[in-house]
PDB file of C-alpha atoms in Angstrom:
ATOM      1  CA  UNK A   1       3.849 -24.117  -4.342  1.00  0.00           C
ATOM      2  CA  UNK A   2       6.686 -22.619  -2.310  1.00  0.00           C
ATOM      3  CA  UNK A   3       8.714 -22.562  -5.232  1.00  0.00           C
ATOM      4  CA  UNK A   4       6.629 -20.163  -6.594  1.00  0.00           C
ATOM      5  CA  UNK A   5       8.052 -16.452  -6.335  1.00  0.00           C
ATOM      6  CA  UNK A   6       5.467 -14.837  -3.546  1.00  0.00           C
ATOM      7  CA  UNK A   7       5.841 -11.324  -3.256  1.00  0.00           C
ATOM      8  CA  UNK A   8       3.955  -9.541  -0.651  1.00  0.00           C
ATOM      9  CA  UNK A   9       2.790  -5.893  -1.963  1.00  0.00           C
ATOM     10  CA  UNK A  10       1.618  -4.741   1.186  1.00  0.00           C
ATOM     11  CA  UNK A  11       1.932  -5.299   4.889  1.00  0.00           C
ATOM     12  CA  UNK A  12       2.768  -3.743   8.037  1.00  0.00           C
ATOM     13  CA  UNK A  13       4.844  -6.742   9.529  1.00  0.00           C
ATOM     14  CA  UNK A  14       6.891  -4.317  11.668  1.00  0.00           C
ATOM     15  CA  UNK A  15       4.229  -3.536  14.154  1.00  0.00           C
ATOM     16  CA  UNK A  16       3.419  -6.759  14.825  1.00  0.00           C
ATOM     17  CA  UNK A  17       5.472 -10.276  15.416  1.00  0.00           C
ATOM     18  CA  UNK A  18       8.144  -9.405  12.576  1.00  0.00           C
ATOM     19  CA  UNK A  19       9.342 -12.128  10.237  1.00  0.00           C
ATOM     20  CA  UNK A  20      13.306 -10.875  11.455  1.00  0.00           C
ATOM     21  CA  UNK A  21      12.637 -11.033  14.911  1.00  0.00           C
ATOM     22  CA  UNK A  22      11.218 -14.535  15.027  1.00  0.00           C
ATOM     23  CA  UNK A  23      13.856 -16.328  17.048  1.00  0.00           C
ATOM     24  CA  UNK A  24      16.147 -18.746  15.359  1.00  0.00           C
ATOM     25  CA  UNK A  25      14.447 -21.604  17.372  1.00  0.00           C
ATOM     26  CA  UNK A  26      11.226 -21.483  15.375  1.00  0.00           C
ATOM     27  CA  UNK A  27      10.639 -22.971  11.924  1.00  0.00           C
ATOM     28  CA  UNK A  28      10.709 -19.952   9.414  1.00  0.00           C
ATOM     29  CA  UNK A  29      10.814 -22.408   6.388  1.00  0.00           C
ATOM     30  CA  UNK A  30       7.571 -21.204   5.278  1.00  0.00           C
ATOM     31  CA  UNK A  31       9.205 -17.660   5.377  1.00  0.00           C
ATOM     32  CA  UNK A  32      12.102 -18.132   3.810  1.00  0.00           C
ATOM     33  CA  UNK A  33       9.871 -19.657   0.751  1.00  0.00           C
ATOM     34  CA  UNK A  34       8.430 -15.308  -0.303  1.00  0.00           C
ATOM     35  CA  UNK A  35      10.488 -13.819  -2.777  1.00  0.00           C
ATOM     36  CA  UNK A  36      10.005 -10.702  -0.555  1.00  0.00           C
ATOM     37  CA  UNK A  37       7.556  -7.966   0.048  1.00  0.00           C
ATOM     38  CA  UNK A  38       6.996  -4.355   0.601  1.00  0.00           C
ATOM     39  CA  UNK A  39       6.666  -2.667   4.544  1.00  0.00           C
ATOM     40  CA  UNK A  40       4.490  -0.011   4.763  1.00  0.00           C
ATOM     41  CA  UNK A  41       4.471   2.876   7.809  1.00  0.00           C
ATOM     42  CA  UNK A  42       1.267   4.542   9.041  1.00  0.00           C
ATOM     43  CA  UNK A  43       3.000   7.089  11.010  1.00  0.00           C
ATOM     44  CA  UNK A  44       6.396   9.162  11.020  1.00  0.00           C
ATOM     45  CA  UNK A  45       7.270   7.528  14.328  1.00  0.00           C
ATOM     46  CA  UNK A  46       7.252   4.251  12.550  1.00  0.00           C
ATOM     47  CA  UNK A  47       9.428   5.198   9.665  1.00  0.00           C
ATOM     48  CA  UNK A  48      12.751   3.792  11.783  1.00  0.00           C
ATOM     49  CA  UNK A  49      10.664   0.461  12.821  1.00  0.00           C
ATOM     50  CA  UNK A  50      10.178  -0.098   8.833  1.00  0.00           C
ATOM     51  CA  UNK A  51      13.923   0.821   8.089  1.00  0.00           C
ATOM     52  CA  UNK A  52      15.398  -1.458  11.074  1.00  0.00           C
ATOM     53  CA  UNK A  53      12.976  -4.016  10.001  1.00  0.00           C
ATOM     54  CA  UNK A  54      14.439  -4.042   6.524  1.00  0.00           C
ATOM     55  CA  UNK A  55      17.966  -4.086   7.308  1.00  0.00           C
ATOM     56  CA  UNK A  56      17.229  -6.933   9.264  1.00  0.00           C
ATOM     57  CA  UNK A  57      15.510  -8.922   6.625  1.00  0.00           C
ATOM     58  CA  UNK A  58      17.774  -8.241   4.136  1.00  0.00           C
ATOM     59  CA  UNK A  59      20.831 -10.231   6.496  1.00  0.00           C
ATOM     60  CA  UNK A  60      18.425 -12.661   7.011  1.00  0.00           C
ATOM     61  CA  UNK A  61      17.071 -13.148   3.595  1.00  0.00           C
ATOM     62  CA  UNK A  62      19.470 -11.660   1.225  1.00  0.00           C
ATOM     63  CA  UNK A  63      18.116 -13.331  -1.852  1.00  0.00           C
ATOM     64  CA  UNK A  64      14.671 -11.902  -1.480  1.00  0.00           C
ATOM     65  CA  UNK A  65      13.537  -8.485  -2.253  1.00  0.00           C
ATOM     66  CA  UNK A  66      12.617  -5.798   0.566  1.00  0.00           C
ATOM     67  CA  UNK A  67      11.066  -2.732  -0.204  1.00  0.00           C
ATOM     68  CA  UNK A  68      10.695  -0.068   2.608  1.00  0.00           C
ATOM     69  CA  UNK A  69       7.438   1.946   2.100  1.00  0.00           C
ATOM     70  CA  UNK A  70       7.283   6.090   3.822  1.00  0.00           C
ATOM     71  CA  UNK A  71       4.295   7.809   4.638  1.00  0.00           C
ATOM     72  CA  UNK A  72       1.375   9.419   6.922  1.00  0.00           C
ATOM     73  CA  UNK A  73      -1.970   6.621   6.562  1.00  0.00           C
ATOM     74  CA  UNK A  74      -4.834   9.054   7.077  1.00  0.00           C
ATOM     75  CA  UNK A  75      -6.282   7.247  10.077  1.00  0.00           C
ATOM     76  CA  UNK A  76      -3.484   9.096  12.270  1.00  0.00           C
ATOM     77  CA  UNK A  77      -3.927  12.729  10.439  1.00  0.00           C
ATOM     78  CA  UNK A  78      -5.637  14.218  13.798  1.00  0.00           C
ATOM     79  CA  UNK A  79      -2.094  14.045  15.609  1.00  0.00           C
ATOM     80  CA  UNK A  80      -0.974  17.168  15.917  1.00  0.00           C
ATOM     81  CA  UNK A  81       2.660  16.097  14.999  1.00  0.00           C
ATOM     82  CA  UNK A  82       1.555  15.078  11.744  1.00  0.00           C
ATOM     83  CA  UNK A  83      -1.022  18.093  10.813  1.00  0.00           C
ATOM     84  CA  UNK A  84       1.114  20.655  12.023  1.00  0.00           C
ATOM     85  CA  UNK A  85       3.882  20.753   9.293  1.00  0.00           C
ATOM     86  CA  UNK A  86       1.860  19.109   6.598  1.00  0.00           C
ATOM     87  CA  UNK A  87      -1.086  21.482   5.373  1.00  0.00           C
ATOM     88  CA  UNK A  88       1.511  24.451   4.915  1.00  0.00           C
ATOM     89  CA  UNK A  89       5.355  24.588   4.160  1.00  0.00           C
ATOM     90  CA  UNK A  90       7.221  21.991   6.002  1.00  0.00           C
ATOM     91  CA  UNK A  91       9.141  22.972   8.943  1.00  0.00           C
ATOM     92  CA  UNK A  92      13.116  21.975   9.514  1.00  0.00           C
ATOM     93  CA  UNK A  93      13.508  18.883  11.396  1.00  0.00           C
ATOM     94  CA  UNK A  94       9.506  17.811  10.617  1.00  0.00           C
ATOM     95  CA  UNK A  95       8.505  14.490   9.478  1.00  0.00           C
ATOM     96  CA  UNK A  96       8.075  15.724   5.985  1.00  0.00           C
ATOM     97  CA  UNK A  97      11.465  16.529   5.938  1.00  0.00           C
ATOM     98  CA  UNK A  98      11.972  12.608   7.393  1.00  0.00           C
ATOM     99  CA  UNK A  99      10.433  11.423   4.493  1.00  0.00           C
ATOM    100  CA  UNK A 100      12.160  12.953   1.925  1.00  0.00           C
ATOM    101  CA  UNK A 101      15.429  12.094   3.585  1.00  0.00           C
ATOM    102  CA  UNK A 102      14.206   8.313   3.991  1.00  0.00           C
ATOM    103  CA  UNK A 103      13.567   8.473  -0.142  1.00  0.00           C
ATOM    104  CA  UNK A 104      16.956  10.307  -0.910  1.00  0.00           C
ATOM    105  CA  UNK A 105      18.674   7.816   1.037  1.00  0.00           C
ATOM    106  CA  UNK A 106      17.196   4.895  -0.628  1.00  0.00           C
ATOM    107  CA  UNK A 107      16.184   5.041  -3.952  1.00  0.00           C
ATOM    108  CA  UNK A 108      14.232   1.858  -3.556  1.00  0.00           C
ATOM    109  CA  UNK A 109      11.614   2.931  -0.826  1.00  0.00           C
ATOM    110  CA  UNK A 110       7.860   3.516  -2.252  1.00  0.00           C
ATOM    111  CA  UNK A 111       5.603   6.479  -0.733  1.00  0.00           C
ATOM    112  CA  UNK A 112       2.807   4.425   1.418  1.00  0.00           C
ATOM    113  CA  UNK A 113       0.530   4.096   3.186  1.00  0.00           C
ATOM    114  CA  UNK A 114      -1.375   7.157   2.270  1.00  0.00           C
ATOM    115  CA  UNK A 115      -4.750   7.772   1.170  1.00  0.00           C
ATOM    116  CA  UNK A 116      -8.177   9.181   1.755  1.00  0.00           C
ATOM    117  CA  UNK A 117     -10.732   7.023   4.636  1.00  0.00           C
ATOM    118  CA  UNK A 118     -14.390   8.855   4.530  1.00  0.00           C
ATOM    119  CA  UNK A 119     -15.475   6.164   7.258  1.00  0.00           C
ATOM    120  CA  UNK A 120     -12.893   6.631  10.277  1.00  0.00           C
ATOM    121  CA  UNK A 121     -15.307   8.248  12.630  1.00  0.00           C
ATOM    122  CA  UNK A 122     -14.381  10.095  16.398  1.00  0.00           C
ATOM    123  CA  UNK A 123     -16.105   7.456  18.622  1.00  0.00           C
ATOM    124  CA  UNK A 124     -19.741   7.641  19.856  1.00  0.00           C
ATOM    125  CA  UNK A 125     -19.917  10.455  16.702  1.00  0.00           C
ATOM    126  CA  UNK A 126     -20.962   8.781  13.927  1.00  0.00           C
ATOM    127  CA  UNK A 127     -21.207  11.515  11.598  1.00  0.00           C
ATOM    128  CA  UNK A 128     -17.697  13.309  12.853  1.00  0.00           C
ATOM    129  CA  UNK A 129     -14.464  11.879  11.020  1.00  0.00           C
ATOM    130  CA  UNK A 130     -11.901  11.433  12.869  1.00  0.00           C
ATOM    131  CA  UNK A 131      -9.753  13.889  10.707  1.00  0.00           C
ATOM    132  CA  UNK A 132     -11.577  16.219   8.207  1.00  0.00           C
ATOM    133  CA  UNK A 133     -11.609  15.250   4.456  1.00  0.00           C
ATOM    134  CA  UNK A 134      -9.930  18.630   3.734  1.00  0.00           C
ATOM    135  CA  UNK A 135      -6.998  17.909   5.844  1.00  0.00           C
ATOM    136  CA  UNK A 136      -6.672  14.732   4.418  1.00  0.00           C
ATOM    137  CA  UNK A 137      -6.994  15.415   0.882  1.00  0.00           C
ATOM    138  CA  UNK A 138      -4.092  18.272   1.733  1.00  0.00           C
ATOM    139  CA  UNK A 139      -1.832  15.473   3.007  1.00  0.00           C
ATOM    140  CA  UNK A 140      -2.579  13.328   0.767  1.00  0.00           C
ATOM    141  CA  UNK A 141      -1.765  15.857  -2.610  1.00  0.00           C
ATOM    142  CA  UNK A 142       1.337  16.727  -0.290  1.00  0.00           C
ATOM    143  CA  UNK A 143       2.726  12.930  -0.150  1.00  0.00           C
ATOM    144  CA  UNK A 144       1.706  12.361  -3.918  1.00  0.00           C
ATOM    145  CA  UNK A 145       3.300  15.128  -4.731  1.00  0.00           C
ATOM    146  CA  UNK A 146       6.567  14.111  -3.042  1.00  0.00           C
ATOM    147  CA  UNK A 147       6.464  10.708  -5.138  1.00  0.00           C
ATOM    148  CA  UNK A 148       5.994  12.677  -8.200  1.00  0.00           C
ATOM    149  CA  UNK A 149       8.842  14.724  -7.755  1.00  0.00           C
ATOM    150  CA  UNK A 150      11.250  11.481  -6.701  1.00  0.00           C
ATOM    151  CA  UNK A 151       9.773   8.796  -9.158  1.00  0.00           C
ATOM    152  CA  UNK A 152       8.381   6.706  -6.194  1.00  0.00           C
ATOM    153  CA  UNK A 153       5.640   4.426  -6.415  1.00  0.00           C
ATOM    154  CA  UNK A 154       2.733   5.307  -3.525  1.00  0.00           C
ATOM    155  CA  UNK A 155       0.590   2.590  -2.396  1.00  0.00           C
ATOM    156  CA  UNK A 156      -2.928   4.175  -1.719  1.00  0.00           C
ATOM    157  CA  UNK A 157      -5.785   3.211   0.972  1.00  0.00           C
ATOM    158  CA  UNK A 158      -9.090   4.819  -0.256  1.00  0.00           C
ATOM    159  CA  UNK A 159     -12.311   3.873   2.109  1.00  0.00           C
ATOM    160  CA  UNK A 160     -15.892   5.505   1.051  1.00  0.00           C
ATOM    161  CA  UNK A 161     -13.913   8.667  -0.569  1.00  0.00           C
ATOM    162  CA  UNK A 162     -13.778   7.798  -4.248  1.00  0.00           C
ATOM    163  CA  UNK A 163     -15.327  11.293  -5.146  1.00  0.00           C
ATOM    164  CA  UNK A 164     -12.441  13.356  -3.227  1.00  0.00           C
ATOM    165  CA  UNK A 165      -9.466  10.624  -4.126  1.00  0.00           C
ATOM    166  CA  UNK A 166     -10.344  11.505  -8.059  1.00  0.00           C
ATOM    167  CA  UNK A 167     -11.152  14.565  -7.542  1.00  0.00           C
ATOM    168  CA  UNK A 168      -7.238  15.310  -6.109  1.00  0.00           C
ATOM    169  CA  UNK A 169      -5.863  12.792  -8.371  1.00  0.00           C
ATOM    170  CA  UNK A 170      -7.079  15.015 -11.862  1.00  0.00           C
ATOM    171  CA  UNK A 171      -6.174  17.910  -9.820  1.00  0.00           C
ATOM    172  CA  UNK A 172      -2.806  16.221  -9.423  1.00  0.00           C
ATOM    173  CA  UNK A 173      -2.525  15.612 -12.952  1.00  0.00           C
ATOM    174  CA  UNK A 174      -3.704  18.661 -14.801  1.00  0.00           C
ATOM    175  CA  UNK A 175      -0.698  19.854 -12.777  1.00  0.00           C
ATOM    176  CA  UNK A 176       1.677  17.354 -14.011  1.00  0.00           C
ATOM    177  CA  UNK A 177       1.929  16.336 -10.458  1.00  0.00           C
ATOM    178  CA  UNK A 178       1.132  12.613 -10.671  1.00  0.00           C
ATOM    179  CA  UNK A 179       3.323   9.389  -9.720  1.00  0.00           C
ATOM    180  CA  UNK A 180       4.227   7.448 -12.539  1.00  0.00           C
ATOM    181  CA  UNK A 181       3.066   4.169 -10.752  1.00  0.00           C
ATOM    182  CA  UNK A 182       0.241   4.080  -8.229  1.00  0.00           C
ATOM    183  CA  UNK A 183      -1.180   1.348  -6.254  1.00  0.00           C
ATOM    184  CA  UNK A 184      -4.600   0.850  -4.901  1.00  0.00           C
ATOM    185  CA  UNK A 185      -4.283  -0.934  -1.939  1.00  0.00           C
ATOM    186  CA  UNK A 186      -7.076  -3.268  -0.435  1.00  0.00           C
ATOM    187  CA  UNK A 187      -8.925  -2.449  -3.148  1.00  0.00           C
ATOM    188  CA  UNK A 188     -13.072  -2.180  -2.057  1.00  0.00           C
ATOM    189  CA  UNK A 189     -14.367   0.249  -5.118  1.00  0.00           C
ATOM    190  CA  UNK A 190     -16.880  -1.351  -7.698  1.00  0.00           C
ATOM    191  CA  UNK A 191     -16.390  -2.470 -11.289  1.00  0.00           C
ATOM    192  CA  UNK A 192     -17.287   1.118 -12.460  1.00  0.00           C
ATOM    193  CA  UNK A 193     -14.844   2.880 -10.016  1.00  0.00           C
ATOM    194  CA  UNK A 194     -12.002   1.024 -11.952  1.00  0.00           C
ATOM    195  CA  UNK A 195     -12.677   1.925 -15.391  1.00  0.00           C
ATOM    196  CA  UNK A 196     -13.121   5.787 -13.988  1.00  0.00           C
ATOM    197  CA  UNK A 197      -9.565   4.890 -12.156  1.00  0.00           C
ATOM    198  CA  UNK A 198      -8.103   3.906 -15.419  1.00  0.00           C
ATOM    199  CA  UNK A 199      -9.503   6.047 -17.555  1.00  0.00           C
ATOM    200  CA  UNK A 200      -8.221   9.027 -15.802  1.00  0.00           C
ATOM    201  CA  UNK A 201      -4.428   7.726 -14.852  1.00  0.00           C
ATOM    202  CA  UNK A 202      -3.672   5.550 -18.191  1.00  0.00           C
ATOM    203  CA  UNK A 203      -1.636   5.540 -19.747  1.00  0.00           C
ATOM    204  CA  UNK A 204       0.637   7.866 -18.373  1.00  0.00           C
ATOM    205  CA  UNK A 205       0.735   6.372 -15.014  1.00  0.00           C
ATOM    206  CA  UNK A 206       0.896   2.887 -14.497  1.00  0.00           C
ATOM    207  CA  UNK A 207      -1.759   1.713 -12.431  1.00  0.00           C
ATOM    208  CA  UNK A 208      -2.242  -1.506 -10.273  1.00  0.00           C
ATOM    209  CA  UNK A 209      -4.716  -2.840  -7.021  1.00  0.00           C
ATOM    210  CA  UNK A 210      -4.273  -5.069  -4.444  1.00  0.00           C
ATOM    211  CA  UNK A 211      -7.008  -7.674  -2.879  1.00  0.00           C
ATOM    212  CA  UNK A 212      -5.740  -8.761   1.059  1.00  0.00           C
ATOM    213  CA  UNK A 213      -7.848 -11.170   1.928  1.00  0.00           C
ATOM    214  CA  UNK A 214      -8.521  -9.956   5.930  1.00  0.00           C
ATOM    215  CA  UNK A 215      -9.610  -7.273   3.922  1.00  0.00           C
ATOM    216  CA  UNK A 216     -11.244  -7.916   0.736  1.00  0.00           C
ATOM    217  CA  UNK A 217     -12.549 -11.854   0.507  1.00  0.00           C
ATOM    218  CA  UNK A 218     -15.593 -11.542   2.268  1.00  0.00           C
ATOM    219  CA  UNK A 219     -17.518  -8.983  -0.160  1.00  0.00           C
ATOM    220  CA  UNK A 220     -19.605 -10.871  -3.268  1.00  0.00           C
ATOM    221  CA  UNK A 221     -18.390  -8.116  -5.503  1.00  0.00           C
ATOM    222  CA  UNK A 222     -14.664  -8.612  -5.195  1.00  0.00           C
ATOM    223  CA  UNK A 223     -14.567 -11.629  -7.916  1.00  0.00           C
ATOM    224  CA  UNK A 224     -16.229  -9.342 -10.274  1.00  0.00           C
ATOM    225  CA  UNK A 225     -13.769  -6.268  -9.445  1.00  0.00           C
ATOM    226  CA  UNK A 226     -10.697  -9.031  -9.934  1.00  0.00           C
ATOM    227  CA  UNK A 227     -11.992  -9.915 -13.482  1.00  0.00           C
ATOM    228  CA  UNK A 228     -12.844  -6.472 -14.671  1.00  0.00           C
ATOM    229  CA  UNK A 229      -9.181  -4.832 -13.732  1.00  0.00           C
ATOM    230  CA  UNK A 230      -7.215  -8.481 -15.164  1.00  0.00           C
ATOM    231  CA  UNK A 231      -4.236 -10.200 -13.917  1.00  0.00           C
ATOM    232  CA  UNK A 232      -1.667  -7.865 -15.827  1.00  0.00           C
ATOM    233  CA  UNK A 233      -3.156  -4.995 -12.700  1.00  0.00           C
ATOM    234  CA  UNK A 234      -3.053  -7.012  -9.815  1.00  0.00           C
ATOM    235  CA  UNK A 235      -0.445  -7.837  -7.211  1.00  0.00           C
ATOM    236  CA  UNK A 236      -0.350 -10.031  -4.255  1.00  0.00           C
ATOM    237  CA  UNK A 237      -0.797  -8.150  -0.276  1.00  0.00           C
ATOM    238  CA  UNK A 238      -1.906  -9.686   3.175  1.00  0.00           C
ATOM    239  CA  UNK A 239      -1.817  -5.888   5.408  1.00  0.00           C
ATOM    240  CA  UNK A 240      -1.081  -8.197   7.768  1.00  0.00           C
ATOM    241  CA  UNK A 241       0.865  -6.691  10.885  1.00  0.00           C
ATOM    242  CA  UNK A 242       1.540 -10.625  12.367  1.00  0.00           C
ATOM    243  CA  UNK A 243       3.663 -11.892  10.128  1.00  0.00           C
ATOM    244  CA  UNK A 244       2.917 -15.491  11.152  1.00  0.00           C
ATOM    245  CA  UNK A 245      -0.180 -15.031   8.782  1.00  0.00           C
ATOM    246  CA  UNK A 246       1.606 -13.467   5.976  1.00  0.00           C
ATOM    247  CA  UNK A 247       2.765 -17.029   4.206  1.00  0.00           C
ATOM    248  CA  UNK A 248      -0.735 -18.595   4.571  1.00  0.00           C
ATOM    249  CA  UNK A 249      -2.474 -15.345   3.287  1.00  0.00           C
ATOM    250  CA  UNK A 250      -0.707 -14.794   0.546  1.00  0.00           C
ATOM    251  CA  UNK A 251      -1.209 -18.188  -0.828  1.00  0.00           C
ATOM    252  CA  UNK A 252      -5.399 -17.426  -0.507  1.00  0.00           C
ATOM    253  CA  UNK A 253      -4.944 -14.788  -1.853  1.00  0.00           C
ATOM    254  CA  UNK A 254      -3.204 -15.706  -4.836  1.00  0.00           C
ATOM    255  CA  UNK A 255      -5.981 -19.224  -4.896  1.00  0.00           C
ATOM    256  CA  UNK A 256      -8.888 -16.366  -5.190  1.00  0.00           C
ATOM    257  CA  UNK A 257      -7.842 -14.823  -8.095  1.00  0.00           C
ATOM    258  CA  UNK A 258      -7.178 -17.852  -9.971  1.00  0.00           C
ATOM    259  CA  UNK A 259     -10.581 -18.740  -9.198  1.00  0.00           C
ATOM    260  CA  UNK A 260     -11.599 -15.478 -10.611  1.00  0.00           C
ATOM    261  CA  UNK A 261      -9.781 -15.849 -13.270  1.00  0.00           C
ATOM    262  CA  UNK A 262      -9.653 -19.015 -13.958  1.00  0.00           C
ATOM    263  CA  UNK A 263      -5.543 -19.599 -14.442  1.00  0.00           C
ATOM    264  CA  UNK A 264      -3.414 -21.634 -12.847  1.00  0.00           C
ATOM    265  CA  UNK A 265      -1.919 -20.289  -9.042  1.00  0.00           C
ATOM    266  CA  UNK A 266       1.875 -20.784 -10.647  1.00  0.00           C
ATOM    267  CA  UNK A 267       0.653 -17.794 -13.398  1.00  0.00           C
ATOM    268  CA  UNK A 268      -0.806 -15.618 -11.070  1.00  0.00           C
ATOM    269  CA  UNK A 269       2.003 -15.671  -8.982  1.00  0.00           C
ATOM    270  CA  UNK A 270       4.553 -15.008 -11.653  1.00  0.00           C
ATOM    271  CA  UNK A 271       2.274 -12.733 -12.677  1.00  0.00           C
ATOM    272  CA  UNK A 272       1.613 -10.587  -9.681  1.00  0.00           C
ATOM    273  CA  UNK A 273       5.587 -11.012  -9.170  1.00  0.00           C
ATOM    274  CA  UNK A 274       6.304  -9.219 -12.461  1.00  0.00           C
ATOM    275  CA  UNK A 275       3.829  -6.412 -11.393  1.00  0.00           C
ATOM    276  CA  UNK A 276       5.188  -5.708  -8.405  1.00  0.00           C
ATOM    277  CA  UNK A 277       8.866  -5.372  -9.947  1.00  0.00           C
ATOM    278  CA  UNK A 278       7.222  -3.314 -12.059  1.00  0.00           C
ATOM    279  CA  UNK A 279       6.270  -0.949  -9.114  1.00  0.00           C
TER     280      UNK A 279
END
């Protein structure tokens, strides 16, 4: 199996024990074995931790693939670093300015994580999001509309905001503002939210999800949502920040949609491998 081209769509490995910063002294044969994967930021004052931690596992593992991923997650949209130059034209020096340097700079970095989260509440309010849904959805049209205009694929967290995320997403496109390839990250939506996915971005836009096991395995419906999207959609993630669990997790995840599927692990791999390339 760990000849088998693992990609890893998603994680966050720089904010936690990073695969390049493991000291030479520990066994990082099961690392070496993924055929790369894709960082993603949350913040703007991660976007240098993703770019150092990059460079560094591109000396370490120059055969592999290593995709540096820009963007504001909409968890951290109620810092007032973030909302400040984002709702209205960017100031000089902000970190929207950041992020379109970071994707002039390198024409392989993806837009991510960004998205819309309708269940991030201020604690001991239950009914108070942390950020409002109108602030997000501003970001959110802001970053896709970044992506559009530099051909970047965005990888996209939605939580409990389906109505709002296609409501900006045909707003987006009856103004010929869309991303040519999006990713749904984590993917939790139902059978039905698919088809409305793909009926509204196909065929223009190349569409794909995601399934991280921390994340997605434990819900009865996630089988079903696997079989109704098909294995020419889907690519391999952990969101894992440790990347001691990213080998392990990738291989379950890529075991679960076989079962779903019923193919073999070495075609969902190659599979998933070919979709992400095509990201």
């Amino acid at each position: 199996m760990r000849n088998l081209p693992f990609f890893d769509a998603h994680n966050h490995v720089h904010l936690g024990s990073a695969i390049a910063n493991i000291p030479s002294s520990v066994d990082t044969s099961t690392f070496s074995n993924l055929k790369g994967m894709a960082v993603m930021s949350t913040h703007p004052r991660d976007f240098s931790g993703v770019s150092r931690e990059i460079n560094l596992l591109n000396k370490k593992y120059p055969d592999a693939t290593f995709v540096p991923c820009y963007g504001a997650h909409p968890w951290f949209l109620d810092e007032s670093t973030i909302i400040s130059t984002s709702a209205t034209k960017a100031e000089p020096d902000s970190w929207v300015d950041t992020l379109v340097c970071l994707l002039k700079e390198n024409p392989k970095a993806a837009v991510g994580e960004i998205g819309l989260d309708n269940h991030r509440y201020v604690p001991n309010k239950p009914n108070e999001l942390v950020t409002s849904m109108e602030t997000q959805v501003s970001v959110f049209e802001m970053q896709m509309r970044i992506a559009a205009e530099y051909d970047r694929p965005v990888s996209v967290h939605a939580v409990k905001a389906w109505k709002p995320l296609y409501d900006s997403l045909l707003k987006l496109k009856r103004e010929k503002c869309l991303p040519r390839r999006i990713y749904f990250h984590a993917f939790g939506g139902k059978a039905g939210v698919v088809d409305q996915i793909l009926a509204l971005l196909s065929p223009k836009t190349d569409v794909f999800f995601g399934f991280a096991p921390c994340v997605n395995l434990r819900s009865p419906k996630t089988a079903d949502v696997v079989r109704r999207i098909g294995i020419e959609r889907i690519v391999l993630e952990t969101d894992r920040e440790d990347a001691s669990y990213v080998w392990d997790e990738v291989v379950v995840g890529a075991e679960f949609i076989s079962d779903a599927l019923e193919i073999t692990v070495d075609d969902v791999v190659k599979i998933c491998r070919e979709n992400s390339c095509k990201l």
